Amino acid sequence: MALVTHLTFYCGWSKAWSAFPIICEVYADDGKHTAAAPEGLSTFPVGQPNTANARYFTGSSFVAKLAGSPMGVYNVTFAPGVVNNWHVHEAARGGGQILIAVSGHGWFQEWGRPLHEPLPGGTVSIPAGVKYRYGAACGS
């Protein structure tokens, strides 16, 4: 984390933070940036490898559908250090996304805003049309 903070002064927060997954990979204790599905993280199922959306993540993630219509509810689990790409959820009416931190240590960031690190049990509500990304800390 100190390296990202140091880079911020030279290239700005967004660019420095985008180096985080690479820093995690280089300095990871086990030398791995992907992982098998973790066990026992929460009462929610981890699910299957998120292959349908893999191109939007920097490494392995897993997804389990918890509820369907009228609104999809999913448990998405990230391998340590994995981040999803900057993205926007568009909607003609309503829309957006609600993130609920279930376990581990992660972070969330809106475009042009400081990093937010919700603790397990914390929530983040993102309205439609807001550009953002989120991910897991290196060792979590």
PDB file of N, CA and C in Angstrom, residues 24-79:
ATOM      1  N   CYS A  24       0.389  -6.444  -6.174  1.00  0.00           N
ATOM      2  CA  CYS A  24      -0.024  -7.649  -5.433  1.00  0.00           C
ATOM      3  C   CYS A  24       0.620  -8.898  -6.013  1.00  0.00           C
ATOM      4  N   GLU A  25       0.623  -8.983  -7.323  1.00  0.00           N
ATOM      5  CA  GLU A  25       1.190 -10.158  -7.987  1.00  0.00           C
ATOM      6  C   GLU A  25       2.688 -10.273  -7.723  1.00  0.00           C
ATOM      7  N   VAL A  26       3.388  -9.166  -7.818  1.00  0.00           N
ATOM      8  CA  VAL A  26       4.843  -9.181  -7.642  1.00  0.00           C
ATOM      9  C   VAL A  26       5.227  -9.480  -6.202  1.00  0.00           C
ATOM     10  N   TYR A  27       4.503  -8.891  -5.239  1.00  0.00           N
ATOM     11  CA  TYR A  27       4.873  -9.027  -3.837  1.00  0.00           C
ATOM     12  C   TYR A  27       4.043 -10.028  -3.054  1.00  0.00           C
ATOM     13  N   ALA A  28       3.205 -10.803  -3.723  1.00  0.00           N
ATOM     14  CA  ALA A  28       2.378 -11.788  -3.024  1.00  0.00           C
ATOM     15  C   ALA A  28       3.241 -12.813  -2.321  1.00  0.00           C
ATOM     16  N   ASP A  29       2.804 -13.215  -1.125  1.00  0.00           N
ATOM     17  CA  ASP A  29       3.556 -14.198  -0.344  1.00  0.00           C
ATOM     18  C   ASP A  29       3.665 -15.537  -1.049  1.00  0.00           C
ATOM     19  N   ASP A  30       2.601 -15.969  -1.712  1.00  0.00           N
ATOM     20  CA  ASP A  30       2.614 -17.280  -2.347  1.00  0.00           C
ATOM     21  C   ASP A  30       2.948 -17.205  -3.838  1.00  0.00           C
ATOM     22  N   GLY A  31       3.134 -15.998  -4.373  1.00  0.00           N
ATOM     23  CA  GLY A  31       3.495 -15.838  -5.772  1.00  0.00           C
ATOM     24  C   GLY A  31       2.352 -16.097  -6.735  1.00  0.00           C
ATOM     25  N   LYS A  32       1.120 -16.203  -6.237  1.00  0.00           N
ATOM     26  CA  LYS A  32      -0.027 -16.494  -7.094  1.00  0.00           C
ATOM     27  C   LYS A  32      -0.962 -15.303  -7.118  1.00  0.00           C
ATOM     28  N   HIS A  33      -1.582 -15.064  -8.274  1.00  0.00           N
ATOM     29  CA  HIS A  33      -2.561 -13.992  -8.391  1.00  0.00           C
ATOM     30  C   HIS A  33      -3.956 -14.563  -8.640  1.00  0.00           C
ATOM     31  N   THR A  34      -4.054 -15.854  -8.782  1.00  0.00           N
ATOM     32  CA  THR A  34      -5.341 -16.517  -8.928  1.00  0.00           C
ATOM     33  C   THR A  34      -5.434 -17.607  -7.873  1.00  0.00           C
ATOM     34  N   ALA A  35      -6.612 -18.111  -7.656  1.00  0.00           N
ATOM     35  CA  ALA A  35      -6.787 -19.110  -6.606  1.00  0.00           C
ATOM     36  C   ALA A  35      -7.975 -19.996  -6.919  1.00  0.00           C
ATOM     37  N   ALA A  36      -7.997 -21.136  -6.246  1.00  0.00           N
ATOM     38  CA  ALA A  36      -9.170 -21.999  -6.312  1.00  0.00           C
ATOM     39  C   ALA A  36     -10.250 -21.373  -5.439  1.00  0.00           C
ATOM     40  N   ALA A  37     -11.470 -21.841  -5.590  1.00  0.00           N
ATOM     41  CA  ALA A  37     -12.570 -21.299  -4.795  1.00  0.00           C
ATOM     42  C   ALA A  37     -12.281 -21.471  -3.308  1.00  0.00           C
ATOM     43  N   PRO A  38     -12.317 -20.390  -2.543  1.00  0.00           N
ATOM     44  CA  PRO A  38     -12.062 -20.475  -1.105  1.00  0.00           C
ATOM     45  C   PRO A  38     -13.242 -21.126  -0.387  1.00  0.00           C
ATOM     46  N   GLU A  39     -12.985 -21.704   0.749  1.00  0.00           N
ATOM     47  CA  GLU A  39     -14.021 -22.386   1.515  1.00  0.00           C
ATOM     48  C   GLU A  39     -14.273 -21.650   2.829  1.00  0.00           C
ATOM     49  N   GLY A  40     -15.509 -21.706   3.313  1.00  0.00           N
ATOM     50  CA  GLY A  40     -15.848 -21.232   4.648  1.00  0.00           C
ATOM     51  C   GLY A  40     -15.733 -19.736   4.885  1.00  0.00           C
ATOM     52  N   LEU A  41     -15.866 -18.902   3.852  1.00  0.00           N
ATOM     53  CA  LEU A  41     -15.756 -17.462   4.045  1.00  0.00           C
ATOM     54  C   LEU A  41     -17.002 -16.868   4.679  1.00  0.00           C
ATOM     55  N   SER A  42     -18.156 -17.391   4.323  1.00  0.00           N
ATOM     56  CA  SER A  42     -19.406 -16.847   4.843  1.00  0.00           C
ATOM     57  C   SER A  42     -20.497 -17.900   4.718  1.00  0.00           C
ATOM     58  N   THR A  43     -21.692 -17.521   5.102  1.00  0.00           N
ATOM     59  CA  THR A  43     -22.821 -18.440   4.965  1.00  0.00           C
ATOM     60  C   THR A  43     -23.311 -18.517   3.531  1.00  0.00           C
ATOM     61  N   PHE A  44     -22.890 -17.573   2.671  1.00  0.00           N
ATOM     62  CA  PHE A  44     -23.274 -17.602   1.260  1.00  0.00           C
ATOM     63  C   PHE A  44     -22.384 -18.566   0.490  1.00  0.00           C
ATOM     64  N   PRO A  45     -22.925 -19.237  -0.519  1.00  0.00           N
ATOM     65  CA  PRO A  45     -22.074 -20.119  -1.330  1.00  0.00           C
ATOM     66  C   PRO A  45     -21.084 -19.305  -2.166  1.00  0.00           C
ATOM     67  N   VAL A  46     -19.887 -19.856  -2.370  1.00  0.00           N
ATOM     68  CA  VAL A  46     -18.880 -19.195  -3.196  1.00  0.00           C
ATOM     69  C   VAL A  46     -19.277 -19.280  -4.661  1.00  0.00           C
ATOM     70  N   GLY A  47     -19.824 -20.404  -5.065  1.00  0.00           N
ATOM     71  CA  GLY A  47     -20.277 -20.560  -6.442  1.00  0.00           C
ATOM     72  C   GLY A  47     -19.213 -21.126  -7.356  1.00  0.00           C
ATOM     73  N   GLN A  48     -19.421 -20.893  -8.635  1.00  0.00           N
ATOM     74  CA  GLN A  48     -18.561 -21.439  -9.684  1.00  0.00           C
ATOM     75  C   GLN A  48     -17.618 -20.363 -10.219  1.00  0.00           C
ATOM     76  N   PRO A  49     -16.525 -20.777 -10.886  1.00  0.00           N
ATOM     77  CA  PRO A  49     -15.652 -19.770 -11.518  1.00  0.00           C
ATOM     78  C   PRO A  49     -16.458 -18.849 -12.431  1.00  0.00           C
ATOM     79  N   ASN A  50     -16.186 -17.568 -12.340  1.00  0.00           N
ATOM     80  CA  ASN A  50     -16.923 -16.546 -13.083  1.00  0.00           C
ATOM     81  C   ASN A  50     -16.351 -16.413 -14.493  1.00  0.00           C
ATOM     82  N   THR A  51     -16.442 -17.464 -15.271  1.00  0.00           N
ATOM     83  CA  THR A  51     -15.852 -17.476 -16.617  1.00  0.00           C
ATOM     84  C   THR A  51     -16.584 -16.563 -17.593  1.00  0.00           C
ATOM     85  N   ALA A  52     -17.893 -16.382 -17.414  1.00  0.00           N
ATOM     86  CA  ALA A  52     -18.665 -15.542 -18.341  1.00  0.00           C
ATOM     87  C   ALA A  52     -18.222 -14.084 -18.300  1.00  0.00           C
ATOM     88  N   ASN A  53     -17.731 -13.637 -17.145  1.00  0.00           N
ATOM     89  CA  ASN A  53     -17.313 -12.248 -16.993  1.00  0.00           C
ATOM     90  C   ASN A  53     -15.828 -12.118 -16.698  1.00  0.00           C
ATOM     91  N   ALA A  54     -15.057 -13.150 -16.950  1.00  0.00           N
ATOM     92  CA  ALA A  54     -13.630 -13.156 -16.605  1.00  0.00           C
ATOM     93  C   ALA A  54     -12.862 -11.988 -17.215  1.00  0.00           C
ATOM     94  N   ARG A  55     -13.265 -11.531 -18.392  1.00  0.00           N
ATOM     95  CA  ARG A  55     -12.532 -10.441 -19.056  1.00  0.00           C
ATOM     96  C   ARG A  55     -12.644  -9.123 -18.299  1.00  0.00           C
ATOM     97  N   TYR A  56     -13.568  -9.032 -17.345  1.00  0.00           N
ATOM     98  CA  TYR A  56     -13.747  -7.806 -16.569  1.00  0.00           C
ATOM     99  C   TYR A  56     -12.975  -7.816 -15.246  1.00  0.00           C
ATOM    100  N   PHE A  57     -12.228  -8.881 -14.988  1.00  0.00           N
ATOM    101  CA  PHE A  57     -11.495  -9.024 -13.730  1.00  0.00           C
ATOM    102  C   PHE A  57     -10.016  -9.271 -14.010  1.00  0.00           C
ATOM    103  N   THR A  58      -9.152  -8.898 -13.057  1.00  0.00           N
ATOM    104  CA  THR A  58      -7.706  -9.089 -13.231  1.00  0.00           C
ATOM    105  C   THR A  58      -7.250 -10.486 -12.841  1.00  0.00           C
ATOM    106  N   GLY A  59      -8.137 -11.318 -12.358  1.00  0.00           N
ATOM    107  CA  GLY A  59      -7.793 -12.684 -11.953  1.00  0.00           C
ATOM    108  C   GLY A  59      -9.074 -13.454 -11.661  1.00  0.00           C
ATOM    109  N   SER A  60      -8.953 -14.475 -10.831  1.00  0.00           N
ATOM    110  CA  SER A  60     -10.083 -15.376 -10.565  1.00  0.00           C
ATOM    111  C   SER A  60     -11.152 -14.754  -9.681  1.00  0.00           C
ATOM    112  N   SER A  61     -12.399 -14.939 -10.094  1.00  0.00           N
ATOM    113  CA  SER A  61     -13.538 -14.599  -9.254  1.00  0.00           C
ATOM    114  C   SER A  61     -14.550 -15.733  -9.388  1.00  0.00           C
ATOM    115  N   PHE A  62     -15.464 -15.800  -8.427  1.00  0.00           N
ATOM    116  CA  PHE A  62     -16.451 -16.861  -8.373  1.00  0.00           C
ATOM    117  C   PHE A  62     -17.813 -16.227  -8.136  1.00  0.00           C
ATOM    118  N   VAL A  63     -18.854 -16.821  -8.701  1.00  0.00           N
ATOM    119  CA  VAL A  63     -20.186 -16.217  -8.578  1.00  0.00           C
ATOM    120  C   VAL A  63     -21.231 -17.279  -8.245  1.00  0.00           C
ATOM    121  N   ALA A  64     -22.132 -16.898  -7.339  1.00  0.00           N
ATOM    122  CA  ALA A  64     -23.261 -17.753  -6.977  1.00  0.00           C
ATOM    123  C   ALA A  64     -24.521 -16.897  -7.020  1.00  0.00           C
ATOM    124  N   LYS A  65     -25.520 -17.323  -7.786  1.00  0.00           N
ATOM    125  CA  LYS A  65     -26.792 -16.606  -7.848  1.00  0.00           C
ATOM    126  C   LYS A  65     -27.585 -16.928  -6.591  1.00  0.00           C
ATOM    127  N   LEU A  66     -27.977 -15.882  -5.850  1.00  0.00           N
ATOM    128  CA  LEU A  66     -28.718 -16.071  -4.612  1.00  0.00           C
ATOM    129  C   LEU A  66     -30.210 -15.864  -4.801  1.00  0.00           C
ATOM    130  N   ALA A  67     -30.589 -14.977  -5.737  1.00  0.00           N
ATOM    131  CA  ALA A  67     -32.006 -14.704  -6.014  1.00  0.00           C
ATOM    132  C   ALA A  67     -32.129 -14.205  -7.444  1.00  0.00           C
ATOM    133  N   GLY A  68     -33.296 -14.421  -8.029  1.00  0.00           N
ATOM    134  CA  GLY A  68     -33.526 -14.010  -9.413  1.00  0.00           C
ATOM    135  C   GLY A  68     -34.499 -12.855  -9.508  1.00  0.00           C
ATOM    136  N   SER A  69     -35.521 -13.029 -10.321  1.00  0.00           N
ATOM    137  CA  SER A  69     -36.491 -11.998 -10.644  1.00  0.00           C
ATOM    138  C   SER A  69     -37.202 -11.490  -9.385  1.00  0.00           C
ATOM    139  N   PRO A  70     -37.532 -10.224  -9.268  1.00  0.00           N
ATOM    140  CA  PRO A  70     -37.370  -9.172 -10.267  1.00  0.00           C
ATOM    141  C   PRO A  70     -35.980  -8.536 -10.252  1.00  0.00           C
ATOM    142  N   MET A  71     -35.149  -8.857  -9.266  1.00  0.00           N
ATOM    143  CA  MET A  71     -33.823  -8.260  -9.194  1.00  0.00           C
ATOM    144  C   MET A  71     -32.814  -9.352  -8.874  1.00  0.00           C
ATOM    145  N   GLY A  72     -31.750  -9.451  -9.670  1.00  0.00           N
ATOM    146  CA  GLY A  72     -30.736 -10.455  -9.430  1.00  0.00           C
ATOM    147  C   GLY A  72     -29.886 -10.119  -8.214  1.00  0.00           C
ATOM    148  N   VAL A  73     -29.620 -11.128  -7.390  1.00  0.00           N
ATOM    149  CA  VAL A  73     -28.747 -10.979  -6.233  1.00  0.00           C
ATOM    150  C   VAL A  73     -27.678 -12.056  -6.353  1.00  0.00           C
ATOM    151  N   TYR A  74     -26.410 -11.643  -6.303  1.00  0.00           N
ATOM    152  CA  TYR A  74     -25.303 -12.563  -6.519  1.00  0.00           C
ATOM    153  C   TYR A  74     -24.259 -12.413  -5.433  1.00  0.00           C
ATOM    154  N   ASN A  75     -23.627 -13.515  -5.061  1.00  0.00           N
ATOM    155  CA  ASN A  75     -22.440 -13.473  -4.207  1.00  0.00           C
ATOM    156  C   ASN A  75     -21.240 -13.620  -5.137  1.00  0.00           C
ATOM    157  N   VAL A  76     -20.403 -12.599  -5.183  1.00  0.00           N
ATOM    158  CA  VAL A  76     -19.201 -12.636  -6.009  1.00  0.00           C
ATOM    159  C   VAL A  76     -18.006 -12.651  -5.071  1.00  0.00           C
ATOM    160  N   THR A  77     -17.164 -13.662  -5.207  1.00  0.00           N
ATOM    161  CA  THR A  77     -15.982 -13.826  -4.371  1.00  0.00           C
ATOM    162  C   THR A  77     -14.745 -13.589  -5.218  1.00  0.00           C
ATOM    163  N   PHE A  78     -13.841 -12.776  -4.720  1.00  0.00           N
ATOM    164  CA  PHE A  78     -12.600 -12.443  -5.425  1.00  0.00           C
ATOM    165  C   PHE A  78     -11.437 -13.209  -4.823  1.00  0.00           C
ATOM    166  N   ALA A  79     -10.544 -13.709  -5.665  1.00  0.00           N
ATOM    167  CA  ALA A  79      -9.277 -14.247  -5.168  1.00  0.00           C
ATOM    168  C   ALA A  79      -8.458 -13.069  -4.642  1.00  0.00           C
TER     169      ALA A  79
END
